[in-house]
XYZ file of C-alpha atoms in Angstrom:
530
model
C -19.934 4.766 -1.312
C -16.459 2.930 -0.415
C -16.251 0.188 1.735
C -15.160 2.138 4.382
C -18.092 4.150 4.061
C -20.387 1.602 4.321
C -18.602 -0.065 7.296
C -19.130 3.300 9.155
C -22.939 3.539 8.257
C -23.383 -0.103 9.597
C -21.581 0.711 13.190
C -23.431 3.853 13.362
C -27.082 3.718 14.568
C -28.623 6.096 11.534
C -31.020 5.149 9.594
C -28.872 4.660 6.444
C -27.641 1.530 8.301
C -29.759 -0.930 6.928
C -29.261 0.204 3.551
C -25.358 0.394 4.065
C -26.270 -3.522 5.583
C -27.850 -4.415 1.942
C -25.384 -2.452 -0.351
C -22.220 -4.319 1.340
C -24.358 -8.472 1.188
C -25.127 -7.165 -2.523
C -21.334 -6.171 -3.157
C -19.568 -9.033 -1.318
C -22.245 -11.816 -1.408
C -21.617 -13.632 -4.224
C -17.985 -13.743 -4.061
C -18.133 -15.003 -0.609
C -20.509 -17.748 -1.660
C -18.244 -18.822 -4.803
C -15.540 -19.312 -1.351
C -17.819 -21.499 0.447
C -19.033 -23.346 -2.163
C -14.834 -23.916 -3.118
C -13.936 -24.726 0.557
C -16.919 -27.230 1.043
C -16.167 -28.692 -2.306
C -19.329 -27.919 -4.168
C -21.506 -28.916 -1.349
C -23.644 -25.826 -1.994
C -25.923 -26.282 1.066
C -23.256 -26.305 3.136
C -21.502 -23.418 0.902
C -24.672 -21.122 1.546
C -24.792 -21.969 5.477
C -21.292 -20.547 5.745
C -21.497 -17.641 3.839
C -24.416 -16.603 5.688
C -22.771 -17.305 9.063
C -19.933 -14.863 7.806
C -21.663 -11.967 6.594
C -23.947 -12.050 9.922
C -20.882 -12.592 11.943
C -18.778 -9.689 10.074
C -21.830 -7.447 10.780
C -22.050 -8.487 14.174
C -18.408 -7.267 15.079
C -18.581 -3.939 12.854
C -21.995 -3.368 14.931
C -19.780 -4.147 18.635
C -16.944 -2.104 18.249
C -15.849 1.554 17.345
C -12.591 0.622 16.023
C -12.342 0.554 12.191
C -11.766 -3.117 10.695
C -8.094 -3.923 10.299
C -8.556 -5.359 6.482
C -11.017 -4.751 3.970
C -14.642 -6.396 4.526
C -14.050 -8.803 1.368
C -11.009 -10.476 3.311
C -12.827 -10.529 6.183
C -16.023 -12.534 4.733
C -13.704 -15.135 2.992
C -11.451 -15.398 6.316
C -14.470 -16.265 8.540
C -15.808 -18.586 5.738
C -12.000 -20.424 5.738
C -11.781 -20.214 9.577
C -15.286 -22.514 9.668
C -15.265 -24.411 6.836
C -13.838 -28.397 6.796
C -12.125 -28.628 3.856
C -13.191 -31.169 0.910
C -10.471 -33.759 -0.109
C -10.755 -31.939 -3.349
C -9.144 -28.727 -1.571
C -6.636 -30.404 -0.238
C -4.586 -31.008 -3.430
C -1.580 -29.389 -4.599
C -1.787 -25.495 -4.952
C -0.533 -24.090 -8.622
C 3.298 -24.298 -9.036
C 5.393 -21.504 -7.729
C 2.444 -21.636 -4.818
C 4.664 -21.527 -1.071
C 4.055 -24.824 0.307
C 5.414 -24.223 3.604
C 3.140 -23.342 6.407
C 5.853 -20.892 8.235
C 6.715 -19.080 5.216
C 2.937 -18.709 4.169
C 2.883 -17.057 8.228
C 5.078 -14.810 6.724
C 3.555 -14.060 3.879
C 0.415 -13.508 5.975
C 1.923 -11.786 8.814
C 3.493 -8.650 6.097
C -0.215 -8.518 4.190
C -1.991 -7.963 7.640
C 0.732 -5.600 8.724
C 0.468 -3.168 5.673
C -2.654 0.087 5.945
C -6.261 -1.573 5.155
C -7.203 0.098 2.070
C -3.446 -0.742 0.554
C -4.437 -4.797 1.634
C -7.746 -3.848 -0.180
C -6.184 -2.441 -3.815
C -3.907 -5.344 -3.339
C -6.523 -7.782 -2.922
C -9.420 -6.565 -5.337
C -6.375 -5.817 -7.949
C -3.963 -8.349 -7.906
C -5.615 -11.571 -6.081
C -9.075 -11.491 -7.493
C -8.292 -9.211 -10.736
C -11.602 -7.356 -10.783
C -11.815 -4.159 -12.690
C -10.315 -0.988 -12.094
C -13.721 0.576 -12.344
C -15.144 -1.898 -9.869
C -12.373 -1.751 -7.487
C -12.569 2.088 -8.003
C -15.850 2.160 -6.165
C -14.888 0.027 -3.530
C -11.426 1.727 -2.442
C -12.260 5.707 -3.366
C -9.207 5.959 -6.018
C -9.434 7.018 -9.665
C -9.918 3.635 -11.857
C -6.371 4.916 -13.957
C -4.623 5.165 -10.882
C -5.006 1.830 -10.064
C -2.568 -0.135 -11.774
C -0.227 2.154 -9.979
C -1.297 1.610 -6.639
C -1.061 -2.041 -7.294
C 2.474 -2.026 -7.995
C 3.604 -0.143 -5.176
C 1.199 -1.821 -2.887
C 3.296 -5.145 -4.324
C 6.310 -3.253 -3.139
C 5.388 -2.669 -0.506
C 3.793 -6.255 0.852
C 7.541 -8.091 -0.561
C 9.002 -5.406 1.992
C 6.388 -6.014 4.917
C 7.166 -9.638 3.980
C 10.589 -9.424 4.605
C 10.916 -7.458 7.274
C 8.860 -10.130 9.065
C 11.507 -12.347 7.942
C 14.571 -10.168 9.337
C 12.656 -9.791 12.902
C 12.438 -13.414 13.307
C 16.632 -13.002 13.037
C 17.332 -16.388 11.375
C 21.202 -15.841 12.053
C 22.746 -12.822 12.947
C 24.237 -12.111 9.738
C 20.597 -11.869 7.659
C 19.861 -8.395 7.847
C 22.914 -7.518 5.905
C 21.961 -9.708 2.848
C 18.003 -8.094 2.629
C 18.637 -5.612 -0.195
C 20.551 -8.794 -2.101
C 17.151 -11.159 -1.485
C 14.910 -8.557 -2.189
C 17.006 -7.934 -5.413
C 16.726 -11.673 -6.243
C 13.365 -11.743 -6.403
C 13.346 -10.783 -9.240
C 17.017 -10.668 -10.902
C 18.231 -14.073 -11.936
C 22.016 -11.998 -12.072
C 21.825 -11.147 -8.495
C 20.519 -14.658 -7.690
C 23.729 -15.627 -9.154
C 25.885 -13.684 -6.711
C 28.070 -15.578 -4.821
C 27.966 -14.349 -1.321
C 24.530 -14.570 -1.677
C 24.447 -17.531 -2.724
C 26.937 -18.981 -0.181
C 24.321 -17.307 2.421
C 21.285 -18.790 1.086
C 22.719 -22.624 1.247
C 23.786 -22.265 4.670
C 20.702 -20.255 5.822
C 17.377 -22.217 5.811
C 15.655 -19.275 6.653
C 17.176 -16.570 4.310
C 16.069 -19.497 1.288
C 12.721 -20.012 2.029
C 12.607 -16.220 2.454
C 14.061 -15.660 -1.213
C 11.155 -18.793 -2.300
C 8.540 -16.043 -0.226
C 9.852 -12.496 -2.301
C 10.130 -14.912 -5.836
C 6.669 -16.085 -5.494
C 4.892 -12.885 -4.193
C 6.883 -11.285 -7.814
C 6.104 -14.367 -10.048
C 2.519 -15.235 -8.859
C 1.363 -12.818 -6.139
C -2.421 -13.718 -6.736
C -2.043 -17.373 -5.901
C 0.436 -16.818 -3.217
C -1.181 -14.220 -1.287
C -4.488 -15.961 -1.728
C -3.035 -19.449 -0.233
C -1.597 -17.858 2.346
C -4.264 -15.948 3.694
C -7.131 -18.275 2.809
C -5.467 -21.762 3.122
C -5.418 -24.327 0.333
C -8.740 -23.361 -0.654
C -7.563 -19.882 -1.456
C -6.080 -20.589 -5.197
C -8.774 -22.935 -6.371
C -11.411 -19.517 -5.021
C -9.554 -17.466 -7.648
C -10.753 -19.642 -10.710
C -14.098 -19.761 -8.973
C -14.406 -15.541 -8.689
C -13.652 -15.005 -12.057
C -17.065 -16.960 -12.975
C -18.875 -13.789 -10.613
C -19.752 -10.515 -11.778
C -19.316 -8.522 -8.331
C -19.856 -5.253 -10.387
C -23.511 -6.010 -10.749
C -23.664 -8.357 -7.169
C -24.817 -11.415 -8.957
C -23.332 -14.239 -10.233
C -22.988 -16.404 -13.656
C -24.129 -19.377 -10.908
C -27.143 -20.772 -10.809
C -26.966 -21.576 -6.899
C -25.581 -18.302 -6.463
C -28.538 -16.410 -8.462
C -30.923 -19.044 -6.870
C -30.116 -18.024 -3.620
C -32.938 -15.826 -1.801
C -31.772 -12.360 -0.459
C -29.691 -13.007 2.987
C -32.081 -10.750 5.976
C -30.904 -7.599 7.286
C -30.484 -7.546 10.716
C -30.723 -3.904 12.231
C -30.624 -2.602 15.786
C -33.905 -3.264 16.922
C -33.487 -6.666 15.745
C -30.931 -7.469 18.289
C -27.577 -6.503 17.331
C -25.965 -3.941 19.598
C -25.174 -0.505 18.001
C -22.588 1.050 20.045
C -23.491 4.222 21.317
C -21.471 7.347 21.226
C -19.162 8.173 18.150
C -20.474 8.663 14.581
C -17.332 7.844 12.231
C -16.399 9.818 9.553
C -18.677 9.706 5.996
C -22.015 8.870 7.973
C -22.466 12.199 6.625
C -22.119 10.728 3.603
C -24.103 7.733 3.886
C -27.286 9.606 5.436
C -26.813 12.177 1.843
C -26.604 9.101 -0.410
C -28.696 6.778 0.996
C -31.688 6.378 -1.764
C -28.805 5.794 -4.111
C -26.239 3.458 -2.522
C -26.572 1.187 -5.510
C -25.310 3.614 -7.630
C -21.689 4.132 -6.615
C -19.466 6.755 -8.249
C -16.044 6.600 -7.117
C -14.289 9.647 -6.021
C -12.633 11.960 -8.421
C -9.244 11.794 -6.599
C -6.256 9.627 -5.807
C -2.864 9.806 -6.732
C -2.162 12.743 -9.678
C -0.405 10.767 -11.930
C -2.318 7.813 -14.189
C 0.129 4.861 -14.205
C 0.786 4.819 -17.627
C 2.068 9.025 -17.636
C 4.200 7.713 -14.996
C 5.884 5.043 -16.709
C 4.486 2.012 -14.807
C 3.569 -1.603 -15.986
C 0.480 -1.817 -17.553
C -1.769 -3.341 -15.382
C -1.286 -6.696 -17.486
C 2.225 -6.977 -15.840
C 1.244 -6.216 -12.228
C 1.448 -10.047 -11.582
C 4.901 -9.810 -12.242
C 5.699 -7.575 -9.196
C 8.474 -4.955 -9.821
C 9.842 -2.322 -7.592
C 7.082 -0.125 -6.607
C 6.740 2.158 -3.931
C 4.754 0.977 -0.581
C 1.019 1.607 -0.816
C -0.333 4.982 0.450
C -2.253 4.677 4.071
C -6.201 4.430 3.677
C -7.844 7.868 3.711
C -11.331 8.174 4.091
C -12.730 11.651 2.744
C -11.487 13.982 -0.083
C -8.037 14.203 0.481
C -6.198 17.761 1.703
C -5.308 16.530 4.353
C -4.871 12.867 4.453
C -4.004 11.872 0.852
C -4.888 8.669 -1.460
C -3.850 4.811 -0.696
C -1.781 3.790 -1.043
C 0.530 3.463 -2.071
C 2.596 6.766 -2.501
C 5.818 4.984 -1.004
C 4.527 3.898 1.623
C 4.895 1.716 4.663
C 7.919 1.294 5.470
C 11.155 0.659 3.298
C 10.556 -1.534 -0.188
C 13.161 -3.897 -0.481
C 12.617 -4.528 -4.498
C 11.822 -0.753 -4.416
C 11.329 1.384 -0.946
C 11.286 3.543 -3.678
C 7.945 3.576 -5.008
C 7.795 3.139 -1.913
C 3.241 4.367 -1.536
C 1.352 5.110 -3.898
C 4.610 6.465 -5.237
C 7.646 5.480 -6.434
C 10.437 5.140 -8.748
C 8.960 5.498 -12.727
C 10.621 4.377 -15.343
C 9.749 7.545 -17.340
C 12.065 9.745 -14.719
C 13.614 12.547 -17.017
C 16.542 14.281 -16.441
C 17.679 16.645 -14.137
C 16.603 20.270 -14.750
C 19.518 22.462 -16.121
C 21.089 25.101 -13.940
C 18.222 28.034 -13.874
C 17.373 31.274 -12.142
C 17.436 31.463 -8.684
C 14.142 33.276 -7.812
C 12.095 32.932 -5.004
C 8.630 31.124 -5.572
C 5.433 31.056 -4.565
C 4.768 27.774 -2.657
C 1.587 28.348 -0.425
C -0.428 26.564 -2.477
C 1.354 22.609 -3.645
C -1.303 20.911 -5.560
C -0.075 16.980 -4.234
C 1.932 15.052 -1.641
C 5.679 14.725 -2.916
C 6.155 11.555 -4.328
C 9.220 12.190 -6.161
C 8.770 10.278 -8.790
C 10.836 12.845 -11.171
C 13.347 15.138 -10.071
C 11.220 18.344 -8.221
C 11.335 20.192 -5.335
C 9.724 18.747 -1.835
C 7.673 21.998 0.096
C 7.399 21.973 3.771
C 3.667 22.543 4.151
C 4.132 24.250 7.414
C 6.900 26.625 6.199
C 6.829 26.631 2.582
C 10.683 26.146 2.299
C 12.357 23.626 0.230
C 14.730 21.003 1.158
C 18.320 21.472 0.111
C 22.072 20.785 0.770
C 23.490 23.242 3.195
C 26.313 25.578 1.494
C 25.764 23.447 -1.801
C 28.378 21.284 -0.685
C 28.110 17.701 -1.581
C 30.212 15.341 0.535
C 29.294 12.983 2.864
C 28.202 13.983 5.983
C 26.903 17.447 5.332
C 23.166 18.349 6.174
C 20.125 18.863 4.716
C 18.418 21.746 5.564
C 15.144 23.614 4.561
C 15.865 27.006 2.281
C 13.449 29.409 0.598
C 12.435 27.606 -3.099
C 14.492 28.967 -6.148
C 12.727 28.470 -9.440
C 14.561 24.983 -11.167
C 17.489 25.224 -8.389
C 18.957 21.650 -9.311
C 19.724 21.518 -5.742
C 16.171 21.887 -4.176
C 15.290 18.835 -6.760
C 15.081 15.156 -5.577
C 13.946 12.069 -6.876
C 13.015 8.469 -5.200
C 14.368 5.844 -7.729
C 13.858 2.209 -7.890
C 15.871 1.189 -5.043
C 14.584 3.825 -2.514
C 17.401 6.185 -2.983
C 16.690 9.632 -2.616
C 18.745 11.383 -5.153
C 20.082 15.358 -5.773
C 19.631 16.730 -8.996
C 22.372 18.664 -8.542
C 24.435 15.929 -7.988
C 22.604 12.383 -8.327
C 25.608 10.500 -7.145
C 24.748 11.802 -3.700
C 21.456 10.558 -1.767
C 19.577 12.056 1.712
C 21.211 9.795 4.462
C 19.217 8.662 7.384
C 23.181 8.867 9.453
C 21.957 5.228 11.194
C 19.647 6.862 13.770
C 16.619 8.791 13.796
C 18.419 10.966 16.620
C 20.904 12.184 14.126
C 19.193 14.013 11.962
C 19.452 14.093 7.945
C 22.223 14.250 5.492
C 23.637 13.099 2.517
C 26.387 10.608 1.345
C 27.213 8.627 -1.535
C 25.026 6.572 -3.452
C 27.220 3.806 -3.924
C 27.072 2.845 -0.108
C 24.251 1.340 -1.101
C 24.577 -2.493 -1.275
C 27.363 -2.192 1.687
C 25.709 -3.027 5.473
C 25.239 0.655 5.920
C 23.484 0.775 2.851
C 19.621 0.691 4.440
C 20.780 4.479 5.827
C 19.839 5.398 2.347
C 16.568 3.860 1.812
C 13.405 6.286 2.209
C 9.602 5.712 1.112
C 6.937 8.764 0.642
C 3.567 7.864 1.668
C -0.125 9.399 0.273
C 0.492 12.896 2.696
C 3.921 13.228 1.589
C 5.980 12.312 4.843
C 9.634 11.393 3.721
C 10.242 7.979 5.737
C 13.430 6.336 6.750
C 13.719 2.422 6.286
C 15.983 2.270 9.231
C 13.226 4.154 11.429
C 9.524 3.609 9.597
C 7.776 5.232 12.684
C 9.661 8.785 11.722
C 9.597 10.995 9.058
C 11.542 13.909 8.026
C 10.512 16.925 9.933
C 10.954 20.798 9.040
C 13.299 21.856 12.083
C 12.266 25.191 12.128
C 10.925 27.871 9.916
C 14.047 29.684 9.629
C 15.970 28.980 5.892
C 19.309 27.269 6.548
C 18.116 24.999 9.768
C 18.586 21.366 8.991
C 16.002 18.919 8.830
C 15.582 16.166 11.883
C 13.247 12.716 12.084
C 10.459 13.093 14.367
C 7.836 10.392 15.364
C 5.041 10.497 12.161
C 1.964 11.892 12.967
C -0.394 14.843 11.782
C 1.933 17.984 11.766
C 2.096 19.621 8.906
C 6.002 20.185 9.947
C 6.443 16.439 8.401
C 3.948 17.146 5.089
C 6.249 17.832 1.734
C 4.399 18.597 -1.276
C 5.802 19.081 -4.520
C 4.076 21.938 -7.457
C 1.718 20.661 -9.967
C 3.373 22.719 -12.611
C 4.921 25.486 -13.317
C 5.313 27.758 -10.065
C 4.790 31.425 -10.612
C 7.584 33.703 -9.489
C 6.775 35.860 -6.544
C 9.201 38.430 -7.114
């Protein structure tokens, strides 16, 4: 069972609970000791006191509320255990170089983690802060182990973004917001660094250089970073202590830790209120699985594509950041209808890379656009996957089943984008998110879909190379794990089917369920209907 699963169990009153209790102290336990013992600087009596308090406090709140935990249960145990704890002198010291010192920019840093989907905070932080392995995290999230690495890098991607939006909102000077692409750029481009109007920028703006410090770190050492910043100083010196505790088997290679008698499950009718009322999704689950929630076998899906078909870093270079594609939004069941974590572009625009922006973005293995073909109707009732766009194909309204396209095959800026029924390898029904978030035409990739500066204009193209200028963020899109097409200028829409006639263009509306907003692109080959 996933973490989520076992969260529901616990703040449902079935009598799996208990065992959901005892599977999530055997799977978080001894990391959350290793913490205390860390923060109270070895003092392992005190250590064990405030791991206990943490795990009975976490399961105390899951037990009083219906709402589902905002971050993953992991965080949550080592955040109470930080928020109690008086730190040792020894914890106090100097974090590892490239480490933000600064207490507002490690807000920052904190405030664009906590604002991107749970279960993207939770591949981020099982993944890239603590390093555990795919298979382990695997069980814990509901993804496929090889899809992993992926979801890491876009789920990077998409915390540098989070990271500096929070920056831009706080408006250091009015003129920051047109240098965002250029700092998220720097991150991780010493020739862009160089640039000087950027560079003029940065020395007069204090806040636009401790923001380019932020995006540098979070691409150089995002374990260390996010940890400090969302644990405190004791957060870096935790990471040398996890990797001395197997979490895969619940105990650990110390002594106090495999000393330490099993922590008592508290259940209902020992005093902690259930709520009454809803049952949240996969108690089903929980009450079918229950004899065997030891044995966890993570879920057979997640996004299609392992990371290395896709062209990705190997998970080796994840540290190093890169431009993925946000992190797809948590999803709780077997997928349909609410798709894998994230990241398939995902939250909002990626500054290094809106473009892999969740689960999804740019790959470096993108091929070339298909050759001019036949223009035969298709099949599309059945996509097999969310678009993601990560090579040049076709995007499929799932509530129409028509294609998106350029109206008239005209490409100049300003004209529309419309819906049209699919022709086999039309290079003009293909698209494909690169790097930088730009949603390009096969037909003609020096044109990209153009959010037009409002979400009340509807969609169109324009050139490519407006990107860079101050309009340039009209360009910028993310996909996310169900396949909604986002704009960075409006994160809370998504590109909308306007109707189900071909030729009507394609408008932003608010995201949410329809199926008007879903685009899915064919697994392979699509048969030819006629």
């Amino acid at each position: 069972m996933t973490d989520q699963q076992l969260c529901d169990t616990i703040r449902s009153s079935v009598p799996a609970a208990p065992s959901a209790e005892t599977e999530l102290r055997r799977r978080h336990g001894p990391r959350v000791s290793a913490f205390a013992r860390t923060a109270a600087g070895g003092d392992h009596l005190s250590a064990r006191r405030a791991a206990d308090r943490a795990i009975e406090q976490f399961l105390g709140m899951l037990a009083a509320t219906t709402d589902d935990p905002d971050r993953p249960p992991r965080l949550s145990l080592l955040t109470l255990v930080s928020a109690s704890a008086s730190p040792a002198p020894s914890v106090t010291s100097a974090p590892p170089a490239g480490v933000p010192l600064d207490p507002a920019l490690r807000s920052f840093v904190r405030k664009g983690f906590t604002a991107l989907p749970p279960r993207t905070q939770a591949v981020l932080w099982h993944s890239v802060v603590e390093r555990e392995p795919d298979d382990h995290v695997a069980t814990i999230t509901g993804d496929r182990p090889d899809s992993l690495p992926d979801l890491a890098h876009r789920g990077l991607a998409a915390c540098r973004d989070a990271f500096l939006r929070v920056h831009l909102e706080a408006r250091p000077s009015p003129h920051c917001p047109a240098y965002a692409r250029m700092l998220d750029a720097a991150a991780d481009r010493a020739d862009v660094r160089g640039n000087p109007d950027l560079t003029r920028h940065v020395d007069g703006c204090p806040g636009c250089a401790a923001a380019l410090r932020g995006l540098v770190a979070l691409c150089d050492t995002p374990g260390p970073s996010l940890a400090a910043s969302l644990l405190g100083p004791a957060g870096p010196l935790y990471l040398s202590a996890a990797t001395h505790t197997d979490t895969s088997t619940g105990t650990g290679t110390d002594t106090d830790a495999e000393d330490m008698p099993p922590l008592p499950v508290t259940t209902a009718a020992g005093g902690r209120p259930k709520p009454a009322g809803r049952v949240p999704l996969g108690v089903a689950a929980a009450l079918i699985t229950t004899t065997a929630l030891a044995a966890v076998v993570p879920a057979a899906w997640g996004p299609e594509p392992p990371a290395a078909a896709q062209g990705q870093p190997p998970r080796a270079h994840v540290e190093a950041g890169g431009a993925g594609s946000p992190a797809p939004s948590r999803s709780r069941a077997r997928p349909s209808a609410s798709a894998s974590a994230s990241p398939h572009r995902s939250p909002g625009a990626s500054p290094s890379a809106t473009g892999p922006s969740p689960s999804d973005g740019p790959t470096a293995g993108d091929g070339p656009a298909p050759g001019p073909t036949p223009t035969t109707e298709v099949a599309t009732a059945d996509p097999v996957r969310p678009f993601r766009a990560s090579a040049y194909g076709p995007a499929v309204n799932s509530a129409t089943g028509l294609c998106l396209d350029v109206r008239g095959g005209t490409f100049a800026n300003g004209v529309d984008v419309i819906t049209a029924r699919c022709r086999a390898g039309a290079p003009i029904q293909q698209w494909r998110l690169d790097d930088k978030g730009l949603l390009r035409n096969a037909a003609n990739p020096g044109y990209c879909m153009d959010a037009r500066g409002s979400a009340r204009d509807g969609v169109g193209i324009w050139s490519c190379s407006a990107f860079g200028r101050a309009e340039g963020n009209n360009l910028v899109f993310s996909t996310d794990a169900t396949g909604r097409i986002k704009p960075r200028i409006a994160p809370g829409h998504a590109v909308t089917s306007g109707s189900g006639e071909p030729g009507a263009p394609v408008v932003f509306g608010r995201t949410g369920p329809a199926a008007e907003q879903r685009w899915n692109e064919p697994g392979g080959p699509t048969p030819s209907s006629r």
